């Protein structure tokens, strides 16, 4: 059997509704490099990654995969694979070097050229305004712990829309506010690297408020495809004991429900509000905020990587990755194969998640804005990158999406994370999530076998 036959066979049975969007995703700081080019100001990730001890081997995004210089080549690759859409983020401090006020036209021009290149290649741009790289100037006035940052975010949304709104149809405000708030302010694993429950709680609310204010600005400017991307980790209690059930409730509350419910129902989950108050970290909600946060959306972006099994512990372990209160909960190490991130492979949890969203947010279309896996890839002697584990992950997770669609989940699209190998935040360059391999010495791009299988899924869908 030829490899083309193998690919065709592997994609048999994966049938998606008409109009289903297939793409791949990236984020500005993870791929662009060119951190000092054309007047870009520093972001919290520049500062964090340059702080000794914060990232794997001190890796930074200074060079990344030089997408700022190589965007034409990258778009040509996407078009060649037949991707119909590309999800990327814009760097706030490339456009507003001080976070507010002075606009750097050369920063806007870069995104304008990228958008033109995408449209010319038949690839629809899906723009995310914030993928974790707050301008450092705003961090210095309190960052997301300050209410003012939410208003500045809405101003930035207006600047971007004024420049690109004539060509970009799909707009998203935030990527994974849970990670910005909890990994950045509680676990200290991400920029700005703080470990303070009060800050984490304030950041949670101000991120969501910023989302709502930016959504309002985009809506006023006529955006008709407006979304927000949340990440979800389904939490299963390790046993049916009441203590484990409560551990799962609390983690699910802080990591999942805390972001979903205010957006879709206009209310924070009461149990989490009570837990945060008990931890001395109440939410800084003011009158009218929840109405702003619950601005109607056209789609919810869903990022899914794995589901967790959680249990209660006798003593605080600090093993729950992102949690306010330092409590007696921990995530059980995954059973079965794990990716190089140490994450389990749990496609059934993906279907369950999509069905849960079908029920919690009825009528709100879902778009999978990230899903993917990291493995130890190498370029083989034949010049190819054989990545069977990633291919298996892709196909089983696409099948999980089709299962959910058959059961009534309104899923409209899927973006593979990531288009390119890139800077995996604090984990540096060792974690390869790309469907396209990047040689970090030469910047040569090589589509992995997974990219070719994905291209076959897309070809059949068309
Ligand atoms: C998500 C992030 C993305 C990438 C993947 C692996 O949480 O949005 O930038 O790091 O995880």
Coordinates of C-alpha atoms and ligand atoms in Angstrom, one line a residue:
X1 CA 0.0 0.0 0.0
X2 CA 1.4 3.5 -0.8
X3 CA 1.5 6.1 1.8
X4 CA -1.3 8.0 -0.1
X5 CA -3.5 4.9 0.3
X6 CA -2.7 4.8 4.0
X7 CA -3.7 8.4 4.3
X8 CA -6.9 8.0 2.4
X9 CA -7.9 5.0 4.6
X10 CA -7.0 6.8 7.8
X11 CA -9.5 9.6 7.0
X12 CA -12.3 7.2 6.0
X13 CA -15.4 7.8 8.0
X14 CA -14.5 11.3 9.1
X15 CA -17.5 13.3 7.7
X16 CA -18.1 16.9 8.7
X17 CA -21.1 19.2 8.0
X18 CA -21.0 21.4 4.9
X19 CA -19.2 24.7 5.6
X20 CA -17.1 23.2 8.4
X21 CA -14.0 25.3 8.8
X22 CA -10.6 23.6 8.9
X23 CA -7.6 25.5 10.0
X24 CA -4.5 25.7 12.1
X25 CA -3.6 28.1 14.9
X26 CA -0.6 30.0 16.3
X27 CA 0.1 33.0 18.6
X28 CA 2.2 36.1 18.1
X29 CA 4.9 35.7 20.8
X30 CA 5.3 32.0 20.0
X31 CA 6.2 32.5 16.4
X32 CA 7.0 36.0 15.3
X33 CA 10.4 36.8 16.8
X34 CA 11.5 40.3 15.7
X35 CA 10.9 41.6 19.2
X36 CA 12.9 44.8 18.6
X37 CA 11.8 45.4 15.0
X38 CA 9.7 48.4 13.7
X39 CA 9.2 50.0 17.1
X40 CA 7.6 47.1 19.0
X41 CA 7.5 47.6 22.7
X42 CA 8.3 44.9 25.3
X43 CA 5.5 42.6 26.6
X44 CA 5.3 40.8 29.9
X45 CA 6.6 37.7 28.0
X46 CA 9.8 39.4 26.9
X47 CA 10.4 40.4 30.6
X48 CA 9.4 37.0 32.0
X49 CA 11.4 34.9 29.5
X50 CA 14.5 37.0 30.1
X51 CA 14.2 36.6 33.9
X52 CA 16.7 33.8 34.9
X53 CA 15.1 30.6 36.0
X54 CA 11.6 31.3 34.6
X55 CA 11.7 29.2 31.4
X56 CA 13.2 25.9 30.2
X57 CA 16.9 26.5 29.6
X58 CA 16.2 30.2 29.6
X59 CA 14.5 30.0 26.2
X60 CA 12.9 33.3 25.0
X61 CA 10.7 34.3 22.0
X62 CA 13.4 36.7 20.7
X63 CA 13.8 34.7 17.5
X64 CA 11.1 32.1 17.7
X65 CA 10.4 30.8 14.2
X66 CA 11.0 34.2 12.5
X67 CA 7.4 34.4 11.2
X68 CA 7.6 38.2 11.1
X69 CA 10.1 37.8 8.3
X70 CA 8.9 34.6 6.8
X71 CA 5.1 35.1 6.9
X72 CA 4.8 34.8 3.1
X73 CA 6.5 31.4 3.0
X74 CA 4.3 30.3 6.0
X75 CA 1.1 31.4 4.3
X76 CA 2.1 29.6 1.1
X77 CA 2.6 26.5 3.1
X78 CA -0.9 26.8 4.6
X79 CA -2.5 27.4 1.2
X80 CA -0.5 24.4 -0.2
X81 CA -2.0 22.2 2.5
X82 CA -5.5 23.4 1.7
X83 CA -6.2 25.1 5.0
X84 CA -9.3 27.2 4.7
X85 CA -8.6 29.3 7.8
X86 CA -5.7 30.5 10.0
X87 CA -6.1 31.6 13.6
X88 CA -3.3 33.9 14.7
X89 CA -3.0 36.6 17.4
X90 CA -1.8 40.2 17.2
X91 CA 0.9 41.5 19.5
X92 CA -0.6 44.4 21.4
X93 CA 2.8 46.0 22.0
X94 CA 3.8 45.8 18.3
X95 CA 0.8 48.0 17.6
X96 CA 0.7 50.1 20.8
X97 CA 4.3 50.0 22.2
X98 CA 3.3 51.6 25.5
X99 CA 0.0 49.7 25.6
X100 CA -2.1 52.8 25.1
X101 CA -1.9 56.1 23.3
X102 CA 0.7 56.2 20.5
X103 CA 0.0 53.8 17.7
X104 CA 3.0 52.2 15.8
X105 CA 1.9 52.2 12.2
X106 CA 4.7 49.8 11.2
X107 CA 3.2 47.2 13.6
X108 CA -0.2 47.6 12.0
X109 CA 1.3 47.4 8.6
X110 CA 2.8 44.0 9.4
X111 CA -0.6 42.6 10.2
X112 CA -2.1 44.3 7.2
X113 CA 0.4 42.6 5.0
X114 CA -0.2 39.2 6.7
X115 CA -4.0 39.5 6.2
X116 CA -3.6 40.4 2.5
X117 CA -1.3 37.5 2.0
X118 CA -3.8 35.1 3.7
X119 CA -6.7 36.4 1.6
X120 CA -4.6 36.2 -1.5
X121 CA -3.9 32.6 -0.7
X122 CA -7.6 31.7 -0.1
X123 CA -7.0 31.4 3.7
X124 CA -9.6 33.1 5.9
X125 CA -8.0 35.1 8.8
X126 CA -9.3 34.5 12.3
X127 CA -7.8 37.1 14.5
X128 CA -7.3 36.9 18.3
X129 CA -6.5 40.2 20.0
X130 CA -4.8 38.8 23.1
X131 CA -2.8 35.6 23.5
X132 CA -1.1 36.4 26.8
X133 CA 1.4 39.1 25.8
X134 CA 0.4 42.2 27.7
X135 CA 2.5 45.3 27.0
X136 CA 5.0 45.7 29.8
X137 CA 4.1 49.3 30.2
X138 CA 0.6 48.3 31.3
X139 CA 2.0 45.7 33.7
X140 CA 3.9 48.5 35.4
X141 CA 0.6 50.2 36.2
X142 CA -0.9 46.9 37.6
X143 CA -1.5 44.8 34.5
X144 CA -4.7 42.7 34.7
X145 CA -5.0 43.4 38.4
X146 CA -5.9 46.9 37.5
X147 CA -9.4 47.7 36.2
X148 CA -8.0 50.3 33.8
X149 CA -6.3 47.5 31.8
X150 CA -9.7 46.3 30.7
X151 CA -10.5 49.7 29.2
X152 CA -7.2 49.9 27.5
X153 CA -7.8 46.5 25.9
X154 CA -11.1 47.8 24.4
X155 CA -9.1 50.8 23.0
X156 CA -6.6 48.4 21.4
X157 CA -9.5 46.4 19.9
X158 CA -10.7 49.6 18.3
X159 CA -7.3 50.4 16.8
X160 CA -7.0 46.9 15.3
X161 CA -10.5 46.9 13.9
X162 CA -10.1 50.3 12.4
X163 CA -7.0 49.0 10.5
X164 CA -8.1 45.5 9.6
X165 CA -11.9 45.4 9.9
X166 CA -12.4 45.9 6.2
X167 CA -10.7 42.5 5.6
X168 CA -10.8 40.4 8.7
X169 CA -14.3 38.9 9.3
X170 CA -13.6 36.7 12.4
X171 CA -12.6 38.4 15.6
X172 CA -11.8 36.9 19.0
X173 CA -11.0 38.9 22.1
X174 CA -9.0 36.7 24.5
X175 CA -7.2 33.4 24.4
X176 CA -7.6 31.3 27.5
X177 CA -8.1 34.0 30.2
X178 CA -7.9 31.2 32.8
X179 CA -4.2 30.7 32.0
X180 CA -3.5 34.5 32.0
X181 CA -5.2 34.8 35.4
X182 CA -4.2 31.6 37.2
X183 CA -0.9 30.4 35.6
X184 CA 0.3 34.1 35.5
X185 CA -0.8 35.3 38.9
X186 CA -1.3 32.2 41.1
X187 CA 0.9 29.4 39.9
X188 CA 3.6 31.9 38.7
X189 CA 4.4 29.6 35.7
X190 CA 3.5 32.2 33.1
X191 CA 4.1 35.9 32.8
X192 CA 4.0 38.0 34.9
X193 CA 5.1 35.1 37.2
X194 CA 3.2 36.2 40.3
X195 CA 1.8 33.9 43.1
X196 CA -0.8 35.9 44.8
X197 CA -4.5 34.8 45.2
X198 CA -5.8 38.3 45.4
X199 CA -4.1 39.3 42.2
X200 CA -5.3 36.1 40.5
X201 CA -8.9 36.8 41.4
X202 CA -8.7 40.4 40.3
X203 CA -7.0 39.4 37.0
X204 CA -9.8 36.9 36.4
X205 CA -12.5 39.5 36.6
X206 CA -10.6 42.2 34.7
X207 CA -9.8 39.9 31.9
X208 CA -13.4 39.0 31.5
X209 CA -14.4 42.6 31.8
X210 CA -11.9 43.5 29.1
X211 CA -13.4 40.8 26.9
X212 CA -16.9 42.3 27.4
X213 CA -15.7 45.9 26.7
X214 CA -13.8 44.8 23.6
X215 CA -16.7 42.8 22.4
X216 CA -18.9 45.9 22.7
X217 CA -16.4 47.9 20.6
X218 CA -16.2 45.3 17.9
X219 CA -19.9 44.9 17.8
X220 CA -20.4 48.7 17.4
X221 CA -18.0 48.5 14.5
X222 CA -20.2 45.9 12.8
X223 CA -18.4 42.6 13.5
X224 CA -20.7 39.7 12.8
X225 CA -18.4 36.8 13.7
X226 CA -17.3 37.5 17.3
X227 CA -15.9 35.0 19.7
X228 CA -13.9 34.3 22.9
X229 CA -11.6 31.3 23.3
X230 CA -11.7 29.4 26.6
X231 CA -9.7 26.4 27.5
X232 CA -11.4 23.5 29.2
X233 CA -10.0 20.6 31.3
X234 CA -12.8 18.2 32.1
X235 CA -12.3 17.0 35.7
X236 CA -13.3 13.5 36.8
X237 CA -13.3 12.6 40.4
X238 CA -10.8 9.7 41.1
X239 CA -13.4 7.8 43.2
X240 CA -17.0 8.3 44.2
X241 CA -16.1 9.6 47.6
X242 CA -17.6 12.9 48.6
X243 CA -14.1 14.4 49.1
X244 CA -13.0 13.6 45.5
X245 CA -16.3 14.9 44.1
X246 CA -15.7 18.1 45.9
X247 CA -12.1 18.3 44.7
X248 CA -13.4 17.9 41.1
X249 CA -16.1 20.5 41.7
X250 CA -13.6 23.0 42.9
X251 CA -11.1 22.5 40.1
X252 CA -13.8 22.4 37.5
X253 CA -15.2 25.6 39.1
X254 CA -12.0 27.6 39.1
X255 CA -10.7 26.4 35.7
X256 CA -13.8 25.9 33.6
X257 CA -17.1 27.2 35.0
X258 CA -15.5 30.5 36.2
X259 CA -15.0 31.6 32.7
X260 CA -17.8 30.0 30.8
X261 CA -20.8 30.9 33.0
X262 CA -20.4 34.6 33.3
X263 CA -20.0 34.8 29.6
X264 CA -23.0 32.7 28.7
X265 CA -25.3 33.3 31.7
X266 CA -24.2 36.7 33.1
X267 CA -23.4 35.1 36.5
X268 CA -20.3 33.8 38.2
X269 CA -20.7 30.3 39.7
X270 CA -21.9 30.9 43.3
X271 CA -19.8 28.0 44.7
X272 CA -16.6 29.4 43.3
X273 CA -17.4 33.0 44.4
X274 CA -17.8 31.6 47.9
X275 CA -14.5 29.6 47.7
X276 CA -12.6 32.7 46.5
X277 CA -14.1 34.8 49.3
X278 CA -13.2 32.1 51.8
X279 CA -9.6 32.2 50.4
X280 CA -9.5 36.0 51.0
X281 CA -9.5 36.7 47.3
X282 CA -12.9 38.1 46.4
X283 CA -13.8 39.2 42.9
X284 CA -13.7 43.0 42.3
X285 CA -17.1 43.1 40.6
X286 CA -18.8 46.4 40.2
X287 CA -22.4 47.1 39.2
X288 CA -23.1 46.4 35.6
X289 CA -19.9 44.4 35.0
X290 CA -21.6 41.1 34.4
X291 CA -23.9 42.6 31.9
X292 CA -20.8 43.8 29.9
X293 CA -19.2 40.4 30.3
X294 CA -22.2 38.5 29.0
X295 CA -22.2 40.4 25.7
X296 CA -23.8 38.1 23.0
X297 CA -21.3 36.1 21.0
X298 CA -21.5 34.4 17.6
X299 CA -19.3 31.5 18.7
X300 CA -17.4 30.1 21.6
X301 CA -13.8 29.1 20.9
X302 CA -13.0 25.8 22.7
X303 CA -9.4 24.8 23.4
X304 CA -9.0 21.2 24.5
X305 CA -5.9 19.1 25.2
X306 CA -6.8 16.5 27.8
X307 CA -9.1 15.6 30.6
X308 CA -7.9 15.2 34.2
X309 CA -8.7 12.8 37.1
X310 CA -8.6 14.7 40.4
X311 CA -8.7 13.7 44.0
X312 CA -8.7 15.2 47.5
X313 CA -5.6 14.9 49.6
X314 CA -5.1 15.0 53.4
X315 CA -2.5 17.8 53.2
X316 CA -2.1 20.6 50.7
X317 CA 0.2 19.3 47.9
X318 CA 0.4 22.3 45.6
X319 CA 0.0 19.8 42.8
X320 CA -3.1 21.3 41.2
X321 CA -1.5 23.3 38.4
X322 CA -3.6 26.5 38.8
X323 CA -5.8 26.9 41.8
X324 CA -6.6 29.7 44.2
X325 CA -6.4 28.6 47.8
X326 CA -3.5 26.1 47.8
X327 CA -6.0 23.5 48.8
X328 CA -6.1 19.8 49.3
X329 CA -6.7 18.9 45.7
X330 CA -4.5 17.3 43.1
X331 CA -4.6 16.0 39.6
X332 CA -3.8 12.3 39.4
X333 CA -0.9 11.5 37.0
X334 CA -2.4 10.3 33.7
X335 CA -2.6 6.6 32.9
X336 CA -1.6 5.3 29.5
X337 CA 0.6 7.1 26.9
X338 CA 1.5 10.7 27.6
X339 CA 2.8 13.4 25.3
X340 CA 6.1 15.1 25.9
X341 CA 4.2 17.7 27.9
X342 CA 3.2 14.8 30.3
X343 CA -0.4 15.2 29.2
X344 CA -2.7 12.2 28.8
X345 CA -4.6 11.3 25.6
X346 CA -8.3 11.4 26.3
X347 CA -10.5 11.8 23.1
X348 CA -13.6 10.6 24.9
X349 CA -13.3 13.5 27.3
X350 CA -13.4 15.8 24.3
X351 CA -16.7 14.5 23.1
X352 CA -18.1 14.8 26.6
X353 CA -16.9 18.3 26.9
X354 CA -18.5 19.3 23.6
X355 CA -21.8 17.7 24.7
X356 CA -21.6 19.6 28.0
X357 CA -21.2 22.8 26.2
X358 CA -24.1 21.9 23.9
X359 CA -26.2 21.8 27.1
X360 CA -24.7 24.7 29.1
X361 CA -24.6 27.1 26.2
X362 CA -27.5 26.1 24.0
X363 CA -27.7 27.9 20.7
X364 CA -24.1 29.1 20.8
X365 CA -22.0 27.6 18.0
X366 CA -18.7 26.1 19.0
X367 CA -15.4 26.4 17.2
X368 CA -12.5 24.2 18.3
X369 CA -9.8 26.9 18.3
X370 CA -7.0 24.7 19.6
X371 CA -6.3 21.0 19.8
X372 CA -3.1 19.1 19.4
X373 CA -0.2 17.3 21.0
X374 CA 3.6 17.4 21.4
X375 CA 5.9 14.5 20.6
X376 CA 9.6 14.0 20.1
X377 CA 9.8 14.6 16.4
X378 CA 12.9 14.3 14.2
X379 CA 13.5 14.7 10.5
X380 CA 14.2 11.2 9.1
X381 CA 16.9 10.2 6.6
X382 CA 14.1 10.3 3.9
X383 CA 13.6 14.0 4.7
X384 CA 10.1 13.4 6.2
X385 CA 8.9 13.8 9.7
X386 CA 7.1 10.6 10.7
X387 CA 4.9 11.4 13.7
X388 CA 2.4 8.6 14.1
X389 CA 1.4 9.5 17.6
X390 CA 0.4 13.0 16.5
X391 CA -1.5 11.6 13.6
X392 CA -3.3 9.2 15.8
X393 CA -4.1 12.1 18.2
X394 CA -5.4 14.2 15.4
X395 CA -7.6 11.5 13.9
X396 CA -9.1 10.3 17.2
X397 CA -9.8 13.9 18.3
X398 CA -11.4 14.7 14.9
X399 CA -13.5 11.6 15.4
X400 CA -14.4 12.8 18.9
X401 CA -15.7 16.0 17.2
X402 CA -17.8 14.1 14.7
X403 CA -19.2 12.0 17.5
X404 CA -20.3 15.2 19.4
X405 CA -21.8 16.7 16.2
X406 CA -23.8 13.5 15.7
X407 CA -25.2 14.0 19.2
X408 CA -26.3 17.5 18.6
X409 CA -23.2 19.7 19.4
X410 CA -23.1 22.6 17.0
X411 CA -19.4 22.5 16.2
X412 CA -18.5 24.7 13.2
X413 CA -14.8 24.4 12.9
X414 CA -11.5 22.9 14.0
X415 CA -8.1 24.5 14.3
X416 CA -5.1 22.3 14.8
X417 CA -2.6 23.5 17.4
X418 CA -0.2 24.4 16.0
X419 CA 0.5 25.3 12.5
X420 CA 4.3 25.4 13.2
X421 CA 6.5 24.1 15.9
X422 CA 7.1 27.1 18.2
X423 CA 8.0 28.7 21.5
X424 CA 5.9 26.7 24.0
X425 CA 6.0 29.4 26.7
X426 CA 7.8 28.3 29.9
X427 CA 8.5 25.0 28.3
X428 CA 10.6 26.6 25.6
X429 CA 11.4 25.0 22.2
X430 CA 11.6 21.4 23.4
X431 CA 7.9 20.9 23.1
X432 CA 6.9 20.5 19.4
X433 CA 3.2 20.9 18.7
X434 CA 3.4 21.8 15.0
X435 CA 1.9 20.0 12.1
X436 CA 4.8 21.6 10.3
X437 CA 8.3 20.9 11.7
X438 CA 10.8 23.8 12.1
X439 CA 14.5 23.3 12.3
X440 CA 15.4 25.9 14.8
X441 CA 19.0 26.3 13.5
X442 CA 18.0 26.9 9.8
X443 CA 14.3 27.8 10.2
X444 CA 13.6 25.3 7.5
X445 CA 9.9 24.2 7.5
X446 CA 8.9 20.6 6.8
X447 CA 5.3 19.4 6.9
X448 CA 5.1 16.4 9.2
X449 CA 3.2 13.3 8.1
X450 CA 0.3 14.6 10.3
X451 CA 0.0 17.7 8.1
X452 CA -0.3 15.5 5.0
X453 CA -3.0 13.4 6.7
X454 CA -4.8 16.6 7.7
X455 CA -4.6 17.9 4.1
X456 CA -6.3 14.7 3.0
X457 CA -9.1 15.2 5.5
X458 CA -9.6 18.7 4.1
X459 CA -9.4 17.5 0.5
X460 CA -12.1 14.9 1.0
X461 CA -14.2 17.5 2.9
X462 CA -14.1 19.9 -0.1
Ligands
LIG1 C1 -2.6 26.5 25.0 C2 -2.1 27.8 24.5 C3 -1.2 27.7 23.3 C4 -0.2 26.5 23.5 C5 -1.0 25.3 23.8 C6 -0.1 24.0 23.8 O1 -2.9 26.6 26.4 O2 -3.2 28.6 24.2 O3 -0.5 28.9 23.2 O4 0.7 26.8 24.4 O5 -1.7 25.4 25.0

